[in-house]
Tab-separated table of C-alpha atoms and ligand atoms in Angstrom:
chain	number	residue	atom	x	y	z
A	1202	MET	CA	6.539	14.073	29.303
A	1203	ALA	CA	6.851	12.455	25.901
A	1204	SER	CA	10.392	12.685	24.513
A	1205	MET	CA	11.184	15.927	22.833
A	1206	THR	CA	13.384	14.539	20.195
A	1207	SER	CA	12.556	12.063	17.420
A	1208	VAL	CA	14.890	9.424	16.076
A	1209	LYS	CA	14.776	7.596	12.723
A	1210	ILE	CA	15.520	3.925	12.625
A	1211	GLY	CA	15.366	3.082	8.983
A	1212	ASN	CA	11.692	3.890	7.923
A	1213	VAL	CA	10.429	3.970	11.541
A	1214	THR	CA	10.385	7.240	13.462
A	1215	ILE	CA	10.138	7.060	17.165
A	1216	GLY	CA	9.794	9.849	19.852
A	1217	ALA	CA	8.276	13.257	19.807
A	1218	GLY	CA	4.737	11.816	19.581
A	1219	ALA	CA	5.341	9.248	16.859
A	1220	PRO	CA	3.236	5.965	17.368
A	1221	VAL	CA	4.928	3.660	20.034
A	1222	ALA	CA	6.842	1.004	17.956
A	1223	VAL	CA	7.010	-2.728	18.855
A	1224	GLN	CA	10.357	-4.295	18.958
A	1225	SER	CA	11.673	-7.832	19.326
A	1226	MET	CA	15.046	-9.635	19.149
A	1227	THR	CA	16.212	-12.664	17.415
A	1228	THR	CA	17.579	-15.722	19.245
A	1229	THR	CA	19.347	-17.421	16.330
A	1230	ALA	CA	23.105	-17.243	15.697
A	1231	THR	CA	23.426	-14.029	13.749
A	1232	SER	CA	26.353	-15.616	11.896
A	1233	ASP	CA	23.622	-17.945	10.328
A	1234	HIS	CA	22.029	-15.225	8.159
A	1235	ILE	CA	19.430	-17.657	6.707
A	1236	ALA	CA	18.179	-18.731	10.034
A	1237	THR	CA	18.109	-15.167	11.308
A	1238	LEU	CA	16.330	-13.840	8.312
A	1239	ALA	CA	13.765	-16.576	8.595
A	1240	GLN	CA	13.127	-15.540	12.200
A	1241	ILE	CA	13.097	-11.825	11.434
A	1242	ASP	CA	10.498	-12.609	8.714
A	1243	LYS	CA	8.341	-14.399	11.160
A	1244	LEU	CA	8.627	-11.819	13.890
A	1245	ALA	CA	7.815	-9.107	11.340
A	1246	ILE	CA	4.632	-10.840	10.318
A	1247	LEU	CA	3.662	-11.192	14.086
A	1248	GLY	CA	4.110	-7.389	14.447
A	1249	ALA	CA	7.672	-6.556	15.280
A	1250	GLU	CA	8.467	-3.219	13.670
A	1251	ILE	CA	12.146	-3.062	14.569
A	1252	ILE	CA	14.365	-6.076	15.288
A	1253	ARG	CA	17.629	-6.287	17.277
A	1254	VAL	CA	20.191	-8.934	16.632
A	1255	SER	CA	23.366	-9.730	18.745
A	1256	VAL	CA	26.615	-9.136	17.161
A	1257	PRO	CA	29.086	-10.963	19.453
A	1258	ASP	CA	31.824	-11.830	16.946
A	1259	ASP	CA	33.270	-11.310	13.495
A	1260	SER	CA	31.191	-13.967	11.738
A	1261	SER	CA	28.028	-12.271	12.978
A	1262	ALA	CA	29.215	-8.970	11.723
A	1263	ALA	CA	29.975	-10.566	8.358
A	1264	ALA	CA	26.481	-11.845	8.129
A	1265	LEU	CA	24.871	-8.515	8.871
A	1266	GLN	CA	24.901	-7.023	5.296
A	1267	SER	CA	22.854	-9.868	3.933
A	1268	ILE	CA	20.415	-9.817	6.909
A	1269	VAL	CA	20.005	-5.950	6.616
A	1270	GLU	CA	19.501	-6.051	2.866
A	1271	LYS	CA	16.785	-8.771	2.980
A	1272	SER	CA	14.983	-7.715	6.378
A	1273	PRO	CA	11.499	-6.270	6.003
A	1274	VAL	CA	11.959	-4.213	9.188
A	1275	PRO	CA	14.871	-2.087	10.419
A	1276	VAL	CA	17.654	-4.020	12.008
A	1277	VAL	CA	19.451	-2.912	15.271
A	1278	ALA	CA	23.005	-4.386	15.993
A	1279	ASP	CA	23.576	-5.193	19.629
A	1280	ILE	CA	27.232	-4.535	20.530
A	1281	HIS	CA	29.171	-5.020	23.672
A	1282	PHE	CA	32.809	-4.055	24.237
A	1283	ARG	CA	34.322	-4.139	20.812
A	1284	ALA	CA	34.385	-0.977	18.914
A	1285	ASP	CA	35.399	-2.878	15.645
A	1286	LEU	CA	32.138	-4.663	15.735
A	1287	ALA	CA	30.184	-1.427	16.037
A	1288	ILE	CA	32.098	-0.075	13.001
A	1289	LYS	CA	31.547	-3.064	10.948
A	1290	SER	CA	27.867	-3.117	11.805
A	1291	ILE	CA	27.450	0.479	10.699
A	1292	GLN	CA	29.288	-0.246	7.493
A	1293	ALA	CA	26.999	-3.387	6.918
A	1294	GLY	CA	24.069	-0.859	6.859
A	1295	VAL	CA	22.328	-1.518	10.214
A	1296	HIS	CA	19.616	1.028	11.116
A	1297	LYS	CA	20.568	1.529	14.757
A	1298	LEU	CA	23.328	0.415	17.181
A	1299	ARG	CA	22.604	-0.731	20.842
A	1300	LEU	CA	25.858	0.055	22.639
A	1301	ASN	CA	27.040	1.331	25.823
A	1302	PRO	CA	29.881	3.906	25.218
A	1303	GLY	CA	31.227	3.214	28.723
A	1304	ASN	CA	31.862	-0.332	27.878
A	1305	ILE	CA	34.212	0.590	24.942
A	1306	ARG	CA	37.622	0.823	26.552
A	1307	ARG	CA	39.207	3.596	24.470
A	1308	THR	CA	37.520	6.980	24.343
A	1309	ALA	CA	39.171	7.471	20.859
A	1310	ASP	CA	37.146	4.467	19.678
A	1311	VAL	CA	33.955	6.008	21.026
A	1312	TYR	CA	34.715	9.099	18.958
A	1313	LYS	CA	35.284	6.955	15.825
A	1314	ILE	CA	31.878	5.179	16.262
A	1315	ALA	CA	30.055	8.412	16.954
A	1316	GLU	CA	31.646	10.145	14.019
A	1317	LEU	CA	30.754	7.344	11.500
A	1318	ALA	CA	27.217	6.865	13.087
A	1319	GLY	CA	26.691	10.633	12.841
A	1320	LYS	CA	27.801	10.928	9.345
A	1321	LEU	CA	25.381	8.080	8.199
A	1322	ASN	CA	22.469	9.083	10.503
A	1323	ILE	CA	22.655	5.804	12.484
A	1324	PRO	CA	21.165	6.431	16.004
A	1325	ILE	CA	22.592	4.695	19.084
A	1326	ARG	CA	20.533	3.219	21.840
A	1327	ILE	CA	22.239	3.342	25.279
A	1328	GLY	CA	20.756	0.445	27.384
A	1329	VAL	CA	21.310	0.461	31.134
A	1330	ASN	CA	20.233	-2.716	32.909
A	1331	SER	CA	19.786	-3.114	36.608
A	1332	GLY	CA	22.224	-6.062	36.616
A	1333	SER	CA	25.190	-4.016	35.421
A	1334	ILE	CA	25.360	-0.859	37.533
A	1335	PRO	CA	28.987	-0.015	38.394
A	1336	GLY	CA	30.208	-0.705	41.944
A	1337	ASP	CA	31.049	2.864	42.807
A	1338	LEU	CA	27.394	3.912	41.949
A	1339	ARG	CA	25.921	1.048	43.827
A	1340	GLU	CA	27.964	2.166	46.872
A	1341	LYS	CA	27.114	5.972	46.395
A	1342	TYR	CA	23.402	5.286	46.141
A	1343	GLN	CA	23.282	2.226	48.535
A	1344	GLY	CA	22.443	-0.339	45.896
A	1345	VAL	CA	20.652	-0.615	42.623
A	1346	ASN	CA	17.809	1.922	42.442
A	1347	GLU	CA	16.615	4.667	40.215
A	1348	ASN	CA	19.408	7.041	41.242
A	1349	SER	CA	22.191	4.692	40.588
A	1350	MET	CA	20.687	3.499	37.318
A	1351	TRP	CA	20.086	7.092	36.201
A	1352	GLU	CA	23.621	8.172	36.982
A	1353	ALA	CA	25.034	5.163	35.006
A	1354	ALA	CA	22.925	6.300	32.111
A	1355	GLU	CA	24.275	9.922	32.468
A	1356	ARG	CA	27.812	8.604	32.156
A	1357	HIS	CA	27.150	6.762	29.004
A	1358	ILE	CA	25.140	9.746	27.576
A	1359	SER	CA	27.902	12.273	28.311
A	1360	LEU	CA	30.446	10.037	26.579
A	1361	LEU	CA	28.334	10.303	23.396
A	1362	THR	CA	27.209	13.876	23.675
A	1363	ASP	CA	30.870	15.037	24.428
A	1364	THR	CA	31.620	13.951	20.865
A	1365	GLY	CA	28.630	16.116	19.520
A	1366	PHE	CA	26.434	13.010	18.988
A	1367	THR	CA	22.839	13.446	20.023
A	1368	ASP	CA	20.895	10.863	17.877
A	1369	ILE	CA	20.280	8.880	21.086
A	1370	VAL	CA	17.685	6.448	22.357
A	1371	LEU	CA	17.754	5.398	25.921
A	1372	SER	CA	16.615	2.221	27.780
A	1373	LEU	CA	16.542	1.763	31.460
A	1374	LYS	CA	15.582	-1.806	32.151
A	1375	ALA	CA	15.141	-3.555	35.608
A	1376	SER	CA	13.760	-6.945	36.429
A	1377	ASP	CA	11.666	-5.212	39.036
A	1378	PRO	CA	8.687	-3.578	37.181
A	1379	MET	CA	8.196	-0.710	39.732
A	1380	LEU	CA	11.951	0.116	39.546
A	1381	THR	CA	11.579	0.094	35.754
A	1382	VAL	CA	8.721	2.587	36.318
A	1383	ARG	CA	10.602	4.922	38.689
A	1384	VAL	CA	13.845	5.207	36.608
A	1385	ASN	CA	11.921	5.847	33.428
A	1386	ARG	CA	9.959	8.623	35.102
A	1387	LEU	CA	13.318	10.065	36.109
A	1388	ALA	CA	14.751	9.816	32.655
A	1389	ALA	CA	11.617	11.324	30.952
A	1390	ALA	CA	11.891	14.283	33.376
A	1391	GLU	CA	15.694	14.741	33.026
A	1392	CYS	CA	16.444	14.041	29.317
A	1393	PRO	CA	14.837	14.741	25.917
A	1394	TYR	CA	15.756	11.438	24.234
A	1395	PRO	CA	13.205	8.711	23.084
A	1396	LEU	CA	12.846	6.034	25.590
A	1397	HIS	CA	12.668	2.359	24.723
A	1398	LEU	CA	10.820	0.451	27.450
A	1399	GLY	CA	11.253	-3.018	28.718
A	1400	VAL	CA	11.455	-5.084	31.854
A	1401	THR	CA	14.635	-7.224	31.715
A	1402	GLU	CA	14.894	-10.913	32.779
A	1403	ALA	CA	11.097	-10.817	32.944
A	1404	GLY	CA	10.857	-14.578	32.921
A	1405	PRO	CA	8.817	-17.045	30.884
A	1406	ARG	CA	5.866	-15.996	28.845
A	1407	GLY	CA	3.158	-15.719	31.571
A	1408	THR	CA	5.218	-13.756	34.057
A	1409	ALA	CA	6.983	-11.663	31.376
A	1410	GLY	CA	3.690	-10.593	29.936
A	1411	ILE	CA	2.275	-9.453	33.347
A	1412	ARG	CA	5.511	-7.770	34.577
A	1413	SER	CA	5.854	-5.965	31.197
A	1414	ALA	CA	2.213	-4.921	31.019
A	1415	VAL	CA	2.372	-3.501	34.685
A	1416	ALA	CA	5.552	-1.416	33.968
A	1417	MET	CA	4.659	-0.352	30.447
A	1418	GLY	CA	1.077	0.097	31.249
A	1419	ILE	CA	1.808	2.661	34.020
A	1420	LEU	CA	4.447	4.505	31.976
A	1421	LEU	CA	2.787	4.626	28.652
A	1422	ASN	CA	-0.410	5.867	30.362
A	1423	GLU	CA	1.626	8.621	31.571
A	1424	GLY	CA	2.936	9.463	28.136
A	1425	ILE	CA	6.368	7.997	28.843
A	1426	GLY	CA	7.910	5.547	26.360
A	1427	ASP	CA	8.442	5.588	22.570
A	1428	THR	CA	9.224	1.869	21.743
A	1429	ILE	CA	8.598	-1.309	23.711
A	1430	ARG	CA	9.873	-4.945	23.901
A	1431	VAL	CA	8.311	-7.630	25.913
A	1432	SER	CA	11.267	-9.867	26.713
A	1433	ILE	CA	10.304	-13.478	27.044
A	1434	SER	CA	12.664	-16.357	27.935
A	1435	GLY	CA	12.721	-18.744	25.020
A	1436	SER	CA	11.338	-18.289	21.512
A	1437	PRO	CA	10.698	-14.548	20.722
A	1438	GLU	CA	7.646	-15.388	18.567
A	1439	PRO	CA	5.138	-14.406	21.428
A	1440	GLU	CA	6.978	-11.110	22.056
A	1441	PRO	CA	5.362	-8.857	19.261
A	1442	GLY	CA	1.944	-10.095	20.038
A	1443	ALA	CA	2.414	-9.387	23.678
A	1444	GLY	CA	3.625	-5.810	22.813
A	1445	TRP	CA	0.573	-5.183	20.628
A	1446	GLU	CA	-1.747	-6.469	23.326
A	1447	ILE	CA	-0.315	-3.809	25.740
A	1448	LEU	CA	-0.651	-1.056	23.190
A	1449	SER	CA	-4.185	-2.144	22.193
A	1450	SER	CA	-5.231	-2.528	25.831
A	1451	LEU	CA	-4.046	1.028	26.476
A	1452	ASP	CA	-5.981	2.238	23.283
A	1453	LEU	CA	-2.677	3.479	21.889
A	1454	ARG	CA	-2.491	1.358	18.798
A	1455	ARG	CA	-4.467	-1.453	17.207
A	1456	ARG	CA	-3.150	-3.667	14.332
A	1457	PHE	CA	-4.322	-7.177	14.760
A	1458	VAL	CA	-7.561	-9.013	15.538
A	1459	ARG	CA	-8.390	-8.831	19.172
A	1460	ILE	CA	-9.735	-12.038	20.695
A	1461	VAL	CA	-12.293	-11.861	23.510
A	1462	SER	CA	-13.145	-15.317	25.045
A	1463	CYS	CA	-15.003	-16.203	28.286
A	1464	PRO	CA	-13.207	-18.037	31.062
A	1465	THR	CA	-15.740	-20.934	30.816
A	1466	CYS	CA	-17.710	-22.463	33.645
A	1467	ALA	CA	-20.116	-25.320	34.201
A	1468	ARG	CA	-22.519	-23.833	31.666
A	1469	ALA	CA	-20.043	-24.053	28.825
A	1470	ARG	CA	-21.404	-25.772	25.784
A	1471	LEU	CA	-18.118	-25.909	23.896
A	1472	ASP	CA	-14.316	-26.206	24.628
A	1473	VAL	CA	-13.749	-22.441	24.723
A	1474	ALA	CA	-9.966	-22.752	25.436
A	1475	THR	CA	-9.352	-24.909	22.460
A	1476	LEU	CA	-11.612	-22.910	20.190
A	1477	ALA	CA	-10.062	-19.582	21.286
A	1478	LEU	CA	-6.609	-21.103	20.387
A	1479	ARG	CA	-7.938	-22.262	16.958
A	1480	VAL	CA	-9.283	-18.738	16.317
A	1481	GLN	CA	-5.957	-17.190	17.512
A	1482	LYS	CA	-3.907	-19.360	15.180
A	1483	LEU	CA	-6.346	-18.609	12.301
A	1484	VAL	CA	-6.008	-14.837	12.681
A	1485	GLU	CA	-2.287	-14.736	13.477
A	1486	GLY	CA	-0.533	-11.941	11.739
A	1487	LEU	CA	-3.804	-10.662	10.117
A	1488	CYS	CA	-3.754	-7.005	9.937
A	1489	LEU	CA	-7.346	-6.285	10.830
A	1490	PRO	CA	-8.224	-4.249	13.952
A	1491	VAL	CA	-11.448	-6.078	14.662
A	1492	THR	CA	-12.778	-8.163	17.739
A	1493	VAL	CA	-13.655	-11.797	17.530
A	1494	ALA	CA	-15.406	-13.289	20.594
A	1495	VAL	CA	-15.589	-16.878	21.617
A	1496	MET	CA	-18.228	-17.490	24.137
A	1497	GLY	CA	-19.136	-20.806	25.867
A	1498	CYS	CA	-22.840	-20.454	26.166
A	1499	GLU	CA	-26.012	-18.431	25.419
A	1500	VAL	CA	-25.964	-16.811	28.862
A	1501	ASN	CA	-23.339	-14.088	28.194
A	1502	GLY	CA	-22.701	-15.078	24.602
A	1503	PRO	CA	-25.185	-12.714	22.787
A	1504	GLY	CA	-24.129	-9.801	24.987
A	1505	GLU	CA	-20.492	-10.126	24.013
A	1506	ALA	CA	-21.406	-10.990	20.361
A	1507	ARG	CA	-23.235	-7.566	20.074
A	1508	ASP	CA	-19.981	-5.776	21.021
A	1509	ALA	CA	-17.845	-7.875	18.822
A	1510	ASP	CA	-17.416	-7.894	15.072
A	1511	ILE	CA	-17.670	-11.598	14.882
A	1512	ALA	CA	-18.611	-14.018	17.572
A	1513	VAL	CA	-18.815	-17.875	17.977
A	1514	ILE	CA	-21.293	-18.892	20.670
A	1515	GLY	CA	-21.920	-22.405	22.094
A	1516	THR	CA	-25.522	-23.499	22.175
A	1517	PRO	CA	-27.342	-26.733	23.234
A	1518	THR	CA	-27.455	-27.575	19.543
A	1519	GLY	CA	-23.949	-26.535	18.376
A	1520	PHE	CA	-22.174	-23.350	17.301
A	1521	LEU	CA	-23.891	-20.002	16.484
A	1522	LEU	CA	-21.977	-17.460	14.303
A	1523	TRP	CA	-22.640	-13.872	14.799
A	1524	ARG	CA	-21.465	-10.870	12.777
A	1525	ASN	CA	-22.015	-7.181	13.649
A	1526	GLY	CA	-24.400	-8.057	16.451
A	1527	GLU	CA	-26.668	-10.361	14.162
A	1528	SER	CA	-26.967	-14.064	14.300
A	1529	LEU	CA	-25.816	-15.855	10.989
A	1530	GLY	CA	-27.249	-19.045	12.302
A	1531	ALA	CA	-25.779	-22.407	13.358
A	1532	ILE	CA	-22.492	-23.708	11.773
A	1533	GLN	CA	-20.696	-27.001	11.923
A	1534	GLU	CA	-17.448	-27.294	13.752
A	1535	ASN	CA	-15.488	-28.571	10.782
A	1536	GLU	CA	-16.445	-25.370	8.709
A	1537	LEU	CA	-15.449	-22.973	11.508
A	1538	GLU	CA	-12.143	-21.751	10.072
A	1539	LYS	CA	-13.558	-21.325	6.580
A	1540	ARG	CA	-16.731	-19.477	7.741
A	1541	LEU	CA	-14.764	-17.246	10.016
A	1542	ILE	CA	-12.340	-16.178	7.231
A	1543	GLU	CA	-15.298	-15.549	4.962
A	1544	GLU	CA	-16.976	-13.387	7.476
A	1545	LEU	CA	-13.798	-11.464	8.417
A	1546	ASN	CA	-13.506	-10.732	4.623
A	1547	ASN	CA	-17.021	-9.452	4.653
A	1548	LEU	CA	-16.554	-6.903	7.453
B	1886	SF4	S1	-20.277	-17.228	28.762
B	1886	SF4	FE1	-21.306	-19.059	29.536
B	1886	SF4	S2	-19.721	-20.584	29.671
B	1886	SF4	FE2	-18.644	-18.652	29.508
B	1886	SF4	S3	-18.238	-18.157	31.513
B	1886	SF4	FE3	-20.072	-17.014	30.864
B	1886	SF4	S4	-21.766	-18.360	31.650
B	1886	SF4	FE4	-19.859	-19.525	31.650
């Protein structure tokens, strides 16, 4: 049920069996191109492969050209209501638009956008959220459910396909993970377009990660979904890592260091939580698909260490460092970061 068509967003291809891409979105004012570029750079280091920016006004559209030119990853312009901002975004060189044609008042303007986007090979993502289903569809289907969401999507899709434009990506997001699952199953069965997966209004970091992992885990495991975004309230910096964690947990893609750490118990010989965070910070953005284990004691430590590429284990006399299942002996706490980097470089 993978999407039948592929779409190119700058140098990233999605759909038709291409690797599932990880997305994020900036929270800076897009009009402030320096702050926005700084956030894009950070998100790209953390693993975002496509980044969306909101374009709510003329000053944001004016900043786009500089953002697109310097961004290390493809940039998607998020547009609502105003056709002129869509046109300006395309002219600024964005790699994709996120726009709902049904929200553009004049059909002639939809044609204008589709014509220019088609000429420059700029795809358009139609994004249907459970919070914005038209009243007549809520009435027809007795509420917000997969049927009302899908028909809302069909309306937007046909406005574009009526112009001959088919370079389409679709997203159907609900705050309810299981509704997200049902509506995306329906979309995968009914249309050939690549699907961008996300749970909308997913909440702060903890709940957002869990809800997204539930919905995306089910769908991706069924072969549904071509790009993902874990939406988190607040700073977007944890978003790419959460996306990669989902892909890595499903054995779909690995890019960064995977950290394994025990939950700790009364046997712990070291502060596992603090140490795991130190290791996480150390390896942040390091493109090395290996496993580092942080284990609190000698009971389960060696077992996990044998399966990990690198392991730090608490013992009655201090830290033990392991590499590839073999003990490298004791190390001092203050040399941990230096030794870990050395050993990661030796793998
Ligand atoms: S590794 Fe040791 S400290 Fe960690 S949970 Fe297991 S028994 Fe407890």
